[in-house]
PDB file of C-alpha atoms in Angstrom:
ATOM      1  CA  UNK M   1      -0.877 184.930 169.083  1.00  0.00           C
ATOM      2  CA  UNK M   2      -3.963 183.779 167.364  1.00  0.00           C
ATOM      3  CA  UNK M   3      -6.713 186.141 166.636  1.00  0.00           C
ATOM      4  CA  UNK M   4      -8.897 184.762 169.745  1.00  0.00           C
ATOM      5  CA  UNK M   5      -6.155 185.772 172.075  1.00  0.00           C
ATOM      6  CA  UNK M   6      -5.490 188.803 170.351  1.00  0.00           C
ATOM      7  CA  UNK M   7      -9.753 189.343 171.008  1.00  0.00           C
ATOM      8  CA  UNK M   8      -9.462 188.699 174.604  1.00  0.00           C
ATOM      9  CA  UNK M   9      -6.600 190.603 175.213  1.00  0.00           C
ATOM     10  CA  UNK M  10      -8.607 193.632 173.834  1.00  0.00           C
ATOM     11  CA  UNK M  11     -11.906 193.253 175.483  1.00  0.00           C
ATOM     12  CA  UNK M  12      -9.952 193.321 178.991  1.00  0.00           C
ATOM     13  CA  UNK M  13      -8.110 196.590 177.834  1.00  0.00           C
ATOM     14  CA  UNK M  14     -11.155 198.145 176.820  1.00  0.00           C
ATOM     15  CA  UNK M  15     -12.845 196.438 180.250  1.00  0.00           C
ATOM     16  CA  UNK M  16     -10.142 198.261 182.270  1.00  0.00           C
ATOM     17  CA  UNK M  17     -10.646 201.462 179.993  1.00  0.00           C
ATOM     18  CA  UNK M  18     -12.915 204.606 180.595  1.00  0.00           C
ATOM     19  CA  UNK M  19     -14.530 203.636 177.079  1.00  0.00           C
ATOM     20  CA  UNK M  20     -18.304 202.543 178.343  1.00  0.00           C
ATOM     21  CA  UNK M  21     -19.436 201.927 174.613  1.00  0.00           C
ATOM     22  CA  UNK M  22     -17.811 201.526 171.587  1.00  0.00           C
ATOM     23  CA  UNK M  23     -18.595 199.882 168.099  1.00  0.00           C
ATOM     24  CA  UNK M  24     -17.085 196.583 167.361  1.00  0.00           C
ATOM     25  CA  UNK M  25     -15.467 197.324 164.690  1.00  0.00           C
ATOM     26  CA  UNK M  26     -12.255 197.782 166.925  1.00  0.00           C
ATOM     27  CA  UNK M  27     -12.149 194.432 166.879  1.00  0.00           C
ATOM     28  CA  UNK M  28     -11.391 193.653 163.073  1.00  0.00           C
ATOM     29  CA  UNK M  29      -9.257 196.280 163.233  1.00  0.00           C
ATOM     30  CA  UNK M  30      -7.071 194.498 166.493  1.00  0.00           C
ATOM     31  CA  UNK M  31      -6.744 191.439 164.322  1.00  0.00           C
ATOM     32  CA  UNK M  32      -5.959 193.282 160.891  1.00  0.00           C
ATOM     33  CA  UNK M  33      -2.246 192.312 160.403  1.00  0.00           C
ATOM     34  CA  UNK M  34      -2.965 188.476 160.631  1.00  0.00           C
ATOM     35  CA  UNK M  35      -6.448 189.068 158.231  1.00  0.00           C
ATOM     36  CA  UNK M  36      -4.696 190.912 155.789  1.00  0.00           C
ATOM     37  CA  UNK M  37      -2.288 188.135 154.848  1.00  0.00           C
ATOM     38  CA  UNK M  38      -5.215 186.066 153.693  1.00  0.00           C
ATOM     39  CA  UNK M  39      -4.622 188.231 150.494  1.00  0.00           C
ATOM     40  CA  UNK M  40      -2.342 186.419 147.873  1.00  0.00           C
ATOM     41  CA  UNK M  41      -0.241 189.675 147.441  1.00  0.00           C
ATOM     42  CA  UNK M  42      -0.115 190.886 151.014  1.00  0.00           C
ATOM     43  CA  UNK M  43       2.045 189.044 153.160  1.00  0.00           C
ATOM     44  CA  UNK M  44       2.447 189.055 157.183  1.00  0.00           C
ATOM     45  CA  UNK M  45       5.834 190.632 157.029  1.00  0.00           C
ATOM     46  CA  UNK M  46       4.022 193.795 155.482  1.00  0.00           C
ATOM     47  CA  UNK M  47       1.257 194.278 157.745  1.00  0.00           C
ATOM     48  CA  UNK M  48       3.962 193.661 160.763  1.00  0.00           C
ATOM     49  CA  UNK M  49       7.001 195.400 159.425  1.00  0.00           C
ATOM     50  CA  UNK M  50       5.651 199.153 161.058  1.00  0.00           C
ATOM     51  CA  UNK M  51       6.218 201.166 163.727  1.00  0.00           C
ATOM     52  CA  UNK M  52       4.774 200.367 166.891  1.00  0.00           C
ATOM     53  CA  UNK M  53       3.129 204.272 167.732  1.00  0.00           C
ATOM     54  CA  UNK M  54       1.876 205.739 165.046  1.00  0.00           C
ATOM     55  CA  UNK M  55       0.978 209.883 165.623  1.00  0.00           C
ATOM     56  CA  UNK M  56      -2.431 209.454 163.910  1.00  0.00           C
ATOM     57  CA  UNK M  57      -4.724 212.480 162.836  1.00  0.00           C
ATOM     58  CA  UNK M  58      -8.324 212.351 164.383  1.00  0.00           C
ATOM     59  CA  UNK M  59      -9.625 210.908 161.131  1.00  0.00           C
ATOM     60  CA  UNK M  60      -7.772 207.795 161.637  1.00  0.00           C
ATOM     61  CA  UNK M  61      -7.994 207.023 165.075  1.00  0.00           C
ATOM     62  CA  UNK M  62      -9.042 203.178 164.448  1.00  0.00           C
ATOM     63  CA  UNK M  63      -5.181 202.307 164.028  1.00  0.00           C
ATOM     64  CA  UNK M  64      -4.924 202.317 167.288  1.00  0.00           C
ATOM     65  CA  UNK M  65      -5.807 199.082 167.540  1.00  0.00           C
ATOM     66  CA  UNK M  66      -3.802 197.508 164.581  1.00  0.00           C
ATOM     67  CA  UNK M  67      -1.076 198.920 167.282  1.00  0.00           C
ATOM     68  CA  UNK M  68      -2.297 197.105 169.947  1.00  0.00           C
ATOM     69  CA  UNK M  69      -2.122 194.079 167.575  1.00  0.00           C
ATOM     70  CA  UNK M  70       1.109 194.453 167.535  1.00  0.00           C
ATOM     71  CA  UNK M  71       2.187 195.053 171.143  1.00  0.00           C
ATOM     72  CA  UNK M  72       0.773 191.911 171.978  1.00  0.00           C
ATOM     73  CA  UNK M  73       2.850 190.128 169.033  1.00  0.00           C
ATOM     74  CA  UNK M  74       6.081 191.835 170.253  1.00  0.00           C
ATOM     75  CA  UNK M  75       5.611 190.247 173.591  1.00  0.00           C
ATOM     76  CA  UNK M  76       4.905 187.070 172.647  1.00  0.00           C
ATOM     77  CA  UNK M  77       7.792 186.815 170.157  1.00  0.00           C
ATOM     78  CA  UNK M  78      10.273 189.190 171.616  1.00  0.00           C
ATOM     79  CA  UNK M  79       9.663 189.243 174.887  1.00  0.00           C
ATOM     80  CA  UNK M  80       9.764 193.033 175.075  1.00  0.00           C
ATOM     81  CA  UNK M  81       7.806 196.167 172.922  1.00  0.00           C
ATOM     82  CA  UNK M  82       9.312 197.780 170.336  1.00  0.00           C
ATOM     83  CA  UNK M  83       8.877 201.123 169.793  1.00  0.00           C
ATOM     84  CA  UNK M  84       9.833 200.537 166.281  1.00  0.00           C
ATOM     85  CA  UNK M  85       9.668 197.735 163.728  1.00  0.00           C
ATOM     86  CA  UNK M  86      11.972 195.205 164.918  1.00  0.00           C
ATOM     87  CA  UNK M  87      14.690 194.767 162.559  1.00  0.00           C
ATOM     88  CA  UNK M  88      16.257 192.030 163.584  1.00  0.00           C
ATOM     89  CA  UNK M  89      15.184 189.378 161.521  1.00  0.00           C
ATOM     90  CA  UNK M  90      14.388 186.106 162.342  1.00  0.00           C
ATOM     91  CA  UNK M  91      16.092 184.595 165.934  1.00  0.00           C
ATOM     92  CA  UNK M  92      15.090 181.297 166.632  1.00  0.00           C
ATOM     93  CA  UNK M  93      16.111 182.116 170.213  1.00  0.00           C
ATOM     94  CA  UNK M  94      13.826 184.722 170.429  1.00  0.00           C
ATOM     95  CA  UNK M  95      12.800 185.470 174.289  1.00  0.00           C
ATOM     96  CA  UNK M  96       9.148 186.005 173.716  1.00  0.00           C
ATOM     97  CA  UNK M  97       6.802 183.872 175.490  1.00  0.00           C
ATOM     98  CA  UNK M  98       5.281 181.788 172.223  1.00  0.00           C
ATOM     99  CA  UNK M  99       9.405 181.155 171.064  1.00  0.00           C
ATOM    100  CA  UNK M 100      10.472 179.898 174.857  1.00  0.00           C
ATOM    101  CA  UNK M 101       7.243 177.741 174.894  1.00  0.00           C
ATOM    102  CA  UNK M 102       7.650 176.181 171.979  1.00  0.00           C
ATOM    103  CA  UNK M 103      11.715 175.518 171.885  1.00  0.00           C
ATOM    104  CA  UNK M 104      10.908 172.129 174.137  1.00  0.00           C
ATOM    105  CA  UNK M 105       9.123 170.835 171.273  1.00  0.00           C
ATOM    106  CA  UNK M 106      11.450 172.039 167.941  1.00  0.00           C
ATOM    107  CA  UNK M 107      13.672 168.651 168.087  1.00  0.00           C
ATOM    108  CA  UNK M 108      10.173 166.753 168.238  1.00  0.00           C
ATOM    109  CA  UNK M 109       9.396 168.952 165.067  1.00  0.00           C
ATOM    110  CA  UNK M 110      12.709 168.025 163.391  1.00  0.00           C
ATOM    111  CA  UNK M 111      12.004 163.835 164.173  1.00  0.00           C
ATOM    112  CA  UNK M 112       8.444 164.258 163.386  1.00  0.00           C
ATOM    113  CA  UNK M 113       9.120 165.806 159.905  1.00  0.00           C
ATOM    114  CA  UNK M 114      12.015 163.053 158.878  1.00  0.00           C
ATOM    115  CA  UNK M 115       8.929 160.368 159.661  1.00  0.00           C
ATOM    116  CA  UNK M 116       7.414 161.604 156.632  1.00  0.00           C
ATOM    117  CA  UNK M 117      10.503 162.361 154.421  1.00  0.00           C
ATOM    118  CA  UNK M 118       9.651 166.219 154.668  1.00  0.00           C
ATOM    119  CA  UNK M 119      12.720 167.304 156.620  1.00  0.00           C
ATOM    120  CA  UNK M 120      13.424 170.969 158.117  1.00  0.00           C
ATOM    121  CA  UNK M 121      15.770 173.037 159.463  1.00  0.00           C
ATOM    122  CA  UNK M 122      16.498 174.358 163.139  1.00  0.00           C
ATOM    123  CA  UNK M 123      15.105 177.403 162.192  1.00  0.00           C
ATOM    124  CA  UNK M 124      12.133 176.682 160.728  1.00  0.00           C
ATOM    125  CA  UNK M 125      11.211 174.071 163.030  1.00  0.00           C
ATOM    126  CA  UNK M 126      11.681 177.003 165.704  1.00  0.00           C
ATOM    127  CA  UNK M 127       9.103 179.141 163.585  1.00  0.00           C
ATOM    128  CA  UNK M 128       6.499 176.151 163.649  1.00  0.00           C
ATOM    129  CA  UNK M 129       6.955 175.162 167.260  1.00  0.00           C
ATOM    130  CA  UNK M 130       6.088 178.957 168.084  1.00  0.00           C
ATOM    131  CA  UNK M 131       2.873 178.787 166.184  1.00  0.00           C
ATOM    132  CA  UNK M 132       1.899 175.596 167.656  1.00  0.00           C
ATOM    133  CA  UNK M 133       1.877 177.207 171.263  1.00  0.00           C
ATOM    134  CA  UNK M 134       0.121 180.195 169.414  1.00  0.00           C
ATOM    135  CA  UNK M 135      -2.797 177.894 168.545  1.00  0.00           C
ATOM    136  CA  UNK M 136      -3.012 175.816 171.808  1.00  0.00           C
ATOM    137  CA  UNK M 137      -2.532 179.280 173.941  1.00  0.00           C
ATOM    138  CA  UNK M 138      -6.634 179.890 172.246  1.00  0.00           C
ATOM    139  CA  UNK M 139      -7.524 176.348 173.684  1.00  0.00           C
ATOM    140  CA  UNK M 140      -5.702 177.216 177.049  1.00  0.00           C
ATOM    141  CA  UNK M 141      -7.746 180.204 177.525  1.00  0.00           C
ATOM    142  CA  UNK M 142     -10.928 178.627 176.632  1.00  0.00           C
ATOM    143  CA  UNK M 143     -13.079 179.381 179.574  1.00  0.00           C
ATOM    144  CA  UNK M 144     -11.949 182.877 179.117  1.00  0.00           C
ATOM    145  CA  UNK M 145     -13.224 183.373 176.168  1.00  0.00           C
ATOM    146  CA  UNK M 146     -16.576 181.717 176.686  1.00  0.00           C
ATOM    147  CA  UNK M 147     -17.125 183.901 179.810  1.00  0.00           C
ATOM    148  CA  UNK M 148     -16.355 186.873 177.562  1.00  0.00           C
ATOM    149  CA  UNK M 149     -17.886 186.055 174.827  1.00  0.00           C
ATOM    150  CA  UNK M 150     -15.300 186.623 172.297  1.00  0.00           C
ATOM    151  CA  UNK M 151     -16.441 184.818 169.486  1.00  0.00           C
ATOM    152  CA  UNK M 152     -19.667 185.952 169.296  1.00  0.00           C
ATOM    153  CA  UNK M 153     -18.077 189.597 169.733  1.00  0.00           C
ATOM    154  CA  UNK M 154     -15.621 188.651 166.896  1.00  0.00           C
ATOM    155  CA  UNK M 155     -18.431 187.482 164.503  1.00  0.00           C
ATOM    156  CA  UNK M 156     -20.441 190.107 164.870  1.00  0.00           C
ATOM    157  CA  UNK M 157     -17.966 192.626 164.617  1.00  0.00           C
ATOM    158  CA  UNK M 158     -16.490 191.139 161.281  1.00  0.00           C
ATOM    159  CA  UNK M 159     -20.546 191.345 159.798  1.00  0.00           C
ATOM    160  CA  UNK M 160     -20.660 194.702 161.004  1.00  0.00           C
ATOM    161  CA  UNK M 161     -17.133 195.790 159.452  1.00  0.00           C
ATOM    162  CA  UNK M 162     -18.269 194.024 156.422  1.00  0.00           C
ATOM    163  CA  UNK M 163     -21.875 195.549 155.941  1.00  0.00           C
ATOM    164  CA  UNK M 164     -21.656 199.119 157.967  1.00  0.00           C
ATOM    165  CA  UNK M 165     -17.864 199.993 157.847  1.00  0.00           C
ATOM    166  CA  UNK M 166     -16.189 198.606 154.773  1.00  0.00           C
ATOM    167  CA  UNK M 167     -15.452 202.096 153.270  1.00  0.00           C
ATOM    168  CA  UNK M 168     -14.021 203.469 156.678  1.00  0.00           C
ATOM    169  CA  UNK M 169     -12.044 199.978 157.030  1.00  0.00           C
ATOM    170  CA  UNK M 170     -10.378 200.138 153.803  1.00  0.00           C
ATOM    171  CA  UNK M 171      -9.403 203.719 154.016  1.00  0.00           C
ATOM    172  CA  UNK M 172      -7.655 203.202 156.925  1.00  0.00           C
ATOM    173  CA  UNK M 173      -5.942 200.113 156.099  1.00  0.00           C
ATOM    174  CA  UNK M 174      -4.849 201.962 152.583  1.00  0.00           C
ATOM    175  CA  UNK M 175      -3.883 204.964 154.802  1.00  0.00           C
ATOM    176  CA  UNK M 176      -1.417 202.991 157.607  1.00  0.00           C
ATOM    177  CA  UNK M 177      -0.047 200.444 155.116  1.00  0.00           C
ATOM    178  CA  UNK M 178      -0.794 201.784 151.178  1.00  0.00           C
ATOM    179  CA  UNK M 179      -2.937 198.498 150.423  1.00  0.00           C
ATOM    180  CA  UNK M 180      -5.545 199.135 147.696  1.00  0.00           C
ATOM    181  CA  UNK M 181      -9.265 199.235 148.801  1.00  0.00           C
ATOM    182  CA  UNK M 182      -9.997 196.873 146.627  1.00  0.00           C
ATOM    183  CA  UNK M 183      -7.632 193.880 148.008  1.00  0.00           C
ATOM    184  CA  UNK M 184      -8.832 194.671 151.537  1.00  0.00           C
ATOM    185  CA  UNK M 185     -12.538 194.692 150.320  1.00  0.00           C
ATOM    186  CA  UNK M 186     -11.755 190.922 149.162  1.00  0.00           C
ATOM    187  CA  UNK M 187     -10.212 190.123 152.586  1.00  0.00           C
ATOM    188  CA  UNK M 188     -13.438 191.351 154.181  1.00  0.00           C
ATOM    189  CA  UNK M 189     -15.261 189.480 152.076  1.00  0.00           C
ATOM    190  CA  UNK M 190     -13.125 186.120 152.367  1.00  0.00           C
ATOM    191  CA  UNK M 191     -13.284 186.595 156.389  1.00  0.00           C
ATOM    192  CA  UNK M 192     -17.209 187.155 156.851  1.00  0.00           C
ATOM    193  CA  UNK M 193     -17.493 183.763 155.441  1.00  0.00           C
ATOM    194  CA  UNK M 194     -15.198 181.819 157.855  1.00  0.00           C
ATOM    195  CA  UNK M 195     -14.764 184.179 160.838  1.00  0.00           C
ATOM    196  CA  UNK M 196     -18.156 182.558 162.214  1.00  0.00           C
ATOM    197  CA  UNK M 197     -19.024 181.374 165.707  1.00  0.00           C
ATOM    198  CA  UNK M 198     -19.668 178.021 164.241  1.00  0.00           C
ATOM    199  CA  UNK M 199     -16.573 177.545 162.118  1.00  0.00           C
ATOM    200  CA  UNK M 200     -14.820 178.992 165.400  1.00  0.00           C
ATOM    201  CA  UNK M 201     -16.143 176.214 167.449  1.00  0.00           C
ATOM    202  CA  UNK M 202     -14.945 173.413 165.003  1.00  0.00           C
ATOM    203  CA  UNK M 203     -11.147 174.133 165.750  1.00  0.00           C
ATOM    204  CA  UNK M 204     -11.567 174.670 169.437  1.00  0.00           C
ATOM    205  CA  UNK M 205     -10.115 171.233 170.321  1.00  0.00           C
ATOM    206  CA  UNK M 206      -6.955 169.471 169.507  1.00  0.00           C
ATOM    207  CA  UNK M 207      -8.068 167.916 166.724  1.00  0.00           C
ATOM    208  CA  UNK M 208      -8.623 171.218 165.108  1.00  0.00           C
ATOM    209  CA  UNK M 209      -5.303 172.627 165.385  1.00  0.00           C
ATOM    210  CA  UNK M 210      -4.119 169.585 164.327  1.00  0.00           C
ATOM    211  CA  UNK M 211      -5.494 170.293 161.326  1.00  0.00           C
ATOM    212  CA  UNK M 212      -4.781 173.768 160.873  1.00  0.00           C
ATOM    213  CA  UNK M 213      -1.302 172.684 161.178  1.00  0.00           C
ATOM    214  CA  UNK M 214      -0.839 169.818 158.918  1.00  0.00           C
ATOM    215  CA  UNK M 215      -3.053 172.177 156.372  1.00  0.00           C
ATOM    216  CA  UNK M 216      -0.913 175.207 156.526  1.00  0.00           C
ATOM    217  CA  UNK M 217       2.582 173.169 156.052  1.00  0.00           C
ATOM    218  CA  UNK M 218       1.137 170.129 153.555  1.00  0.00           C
ATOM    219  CA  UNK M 219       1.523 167.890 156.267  1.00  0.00           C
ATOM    220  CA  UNK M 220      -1.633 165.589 155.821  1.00  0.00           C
ATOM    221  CA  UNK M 221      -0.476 161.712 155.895  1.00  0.00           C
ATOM    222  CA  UNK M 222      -2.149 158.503 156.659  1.00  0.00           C
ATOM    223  CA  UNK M 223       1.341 157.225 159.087  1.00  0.00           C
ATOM    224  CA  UNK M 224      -0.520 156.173 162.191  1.00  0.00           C
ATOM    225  CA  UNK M 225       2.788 156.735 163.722  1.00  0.00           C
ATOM    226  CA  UNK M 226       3.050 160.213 162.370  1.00  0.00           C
ATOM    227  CA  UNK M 227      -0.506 160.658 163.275  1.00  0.00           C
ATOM    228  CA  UNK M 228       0.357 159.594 166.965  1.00  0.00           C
ATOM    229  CA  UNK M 229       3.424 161.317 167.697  1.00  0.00           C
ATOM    230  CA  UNK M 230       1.777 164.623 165.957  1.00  0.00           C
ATOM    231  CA  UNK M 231      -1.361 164.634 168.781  1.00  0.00           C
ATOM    232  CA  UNK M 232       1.210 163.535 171.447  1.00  0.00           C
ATOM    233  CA  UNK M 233       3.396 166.502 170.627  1.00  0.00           C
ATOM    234  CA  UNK M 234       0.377 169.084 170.551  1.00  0.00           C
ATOM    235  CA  UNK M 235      -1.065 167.530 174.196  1.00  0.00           C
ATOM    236  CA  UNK M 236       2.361 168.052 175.387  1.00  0.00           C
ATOM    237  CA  UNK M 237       2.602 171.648 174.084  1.00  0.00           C
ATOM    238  CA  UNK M 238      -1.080 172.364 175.614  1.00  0.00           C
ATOM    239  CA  UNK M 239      -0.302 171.085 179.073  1.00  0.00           C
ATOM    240  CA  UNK M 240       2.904 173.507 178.840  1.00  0.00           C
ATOM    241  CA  UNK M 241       0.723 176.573 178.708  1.00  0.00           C
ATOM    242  CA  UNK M 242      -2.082 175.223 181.109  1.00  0.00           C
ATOM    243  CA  UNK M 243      -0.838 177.364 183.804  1.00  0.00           C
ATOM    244  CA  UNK M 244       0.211 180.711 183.509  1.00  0.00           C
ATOM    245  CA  UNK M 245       0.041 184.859 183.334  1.00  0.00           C
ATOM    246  CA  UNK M 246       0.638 185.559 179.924  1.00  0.00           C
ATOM    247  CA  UNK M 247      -2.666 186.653 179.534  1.00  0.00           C
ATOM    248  CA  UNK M 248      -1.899 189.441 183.205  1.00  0.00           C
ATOM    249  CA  UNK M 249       1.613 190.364 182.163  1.00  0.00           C
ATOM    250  CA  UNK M 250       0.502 191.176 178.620  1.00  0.00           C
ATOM    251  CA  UNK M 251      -1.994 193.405 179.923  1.00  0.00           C
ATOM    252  CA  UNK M 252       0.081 195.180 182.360  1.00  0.00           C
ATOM    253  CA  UNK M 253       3.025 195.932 179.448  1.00  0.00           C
ATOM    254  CA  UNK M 254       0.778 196.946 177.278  1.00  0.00           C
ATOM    255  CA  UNK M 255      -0.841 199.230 179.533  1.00  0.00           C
ATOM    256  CA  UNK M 256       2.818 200.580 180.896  1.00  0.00           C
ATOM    257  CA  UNK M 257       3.586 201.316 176.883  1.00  0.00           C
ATOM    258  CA  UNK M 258       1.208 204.191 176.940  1.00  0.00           C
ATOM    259  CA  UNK M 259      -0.964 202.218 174.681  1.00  0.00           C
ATOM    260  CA  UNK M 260      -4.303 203.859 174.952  1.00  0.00           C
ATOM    261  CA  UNK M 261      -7.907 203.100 173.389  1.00  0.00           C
ATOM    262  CA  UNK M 262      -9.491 205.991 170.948  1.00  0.00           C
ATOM    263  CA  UNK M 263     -12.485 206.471 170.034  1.00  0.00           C
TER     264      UNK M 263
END
């Protein structure tokens, strides 16, 4: 899931927790594996690729919630936590929640991409179809996270990361995964600037994900057909996750894991 969901998720965990106040930093921390892979040299597989429960010392308490990060992701692409790295490679038959949503739509991907002359496989039209429910599910759950508040929550917490807990940050990060301060300093840096309320709000509509789509895979063309058939396919995908308790059941598995907040 997206890092919106991932935000949500959290706030009801630490909702349902004994935790009455806690700095927001927690936050940054929950969406770490996704942020870190802005870096050109640090790549998703490496912030996802490690186990699942972590015996930290006091002093690094905060990866906690990189785990929880990752609980969530195992459900939605697995369909079940790990309580190690999964090593089964990619499985385009995956039984998590984003892979079974999205598998309606992968032989749209396929006819959609041969429109353009930018052809796939099976496989990777299986990857892309899962991210395309990832970035509706945001858009599905967008009451949710206006009542909560999350993107205000997730802006300020990436400003106060940034300007009160950017030595702390980094020596944890270099601590769980070996990164050096310095590249996740420069991640910090890159995600103050766009994790923003206001940038937030821009892609919080079809249109948007469009776009974050077609950017991320070079898929930008002027086809009014293509065009079409592109915002068809997305409205179809967001209709398919209108409805349903991804959002409960998540919570509850988590919660059954043992998964518990620190402070």
């Amino acid at each position: 899931m997206l890092m919106l969901t991932h935000t949500y998720l959290l706030q009801k965990a630490m909702t349902a927790s004994s935790k009455s106040r806690i700095d927001p930093d927690i936050y940054i921390y929950n969406i770490a594996p996704d942020l870190l892979s802005i870096h050109p040299d640090i790549s998703a597989m490496q912030t996802h690729s490690i186990g699942r429960f972590v015996s930290a010392p006091a002093n690094h308490a905060r990866s906690a919630y990189i785990m929880f990060h990752l609980l969530v992701d195992d459900l939605a692409h697995y369909g079940r936590i790990s309580m190690a790295c999964p090593d089964e490679g990619f499985n385009p038959d995956a039984s998590g929640y984003s892979y079974i949503k999205g598998r309606p739509f992968i032989e749209d991907l396929l006819s959609l991409h041969k429109m353009i002359s930018k052809e796939i496989t099976y496989n990777e039209a299986a990857y892309r179809s899962h991210l395309i429910i990832e970035m509706l599910y945001d858009l599905a759950i967008l009451p949710h996270l206006r009542n909560a508040g999350s993107m205000d929550l997730l802006e300020e917490a990436i400003q106060f990361v940034r300007y009160h807990r950017e030595g702390e940050f980094c020596s944890e990060i270099s601590w769980l995964y070996g990164f050096q301060a310095g590249s996740v300093r420069e991640v910090l840096k890159q995600a103050s600037a766009y994790i923003t309320k206001t940038r937030m709000e821009k892609i919080m509509n079809v249109e948007g994900r469009i776009r974050l789509f077609t950017d991320k895979f070079g898929l930008r063309s002027d086809y009014s057909v293509f065009q079409d058939t592109l915002r068809c396919l997305f409205e179809d995908a967001l209709q398919s996750v209108g409805n349903d308790d991804f959002i409960e059941q998540t919570s509850l598995s988590v919660k059954e894991s043992g998964w518990l907040p620190t402070d």
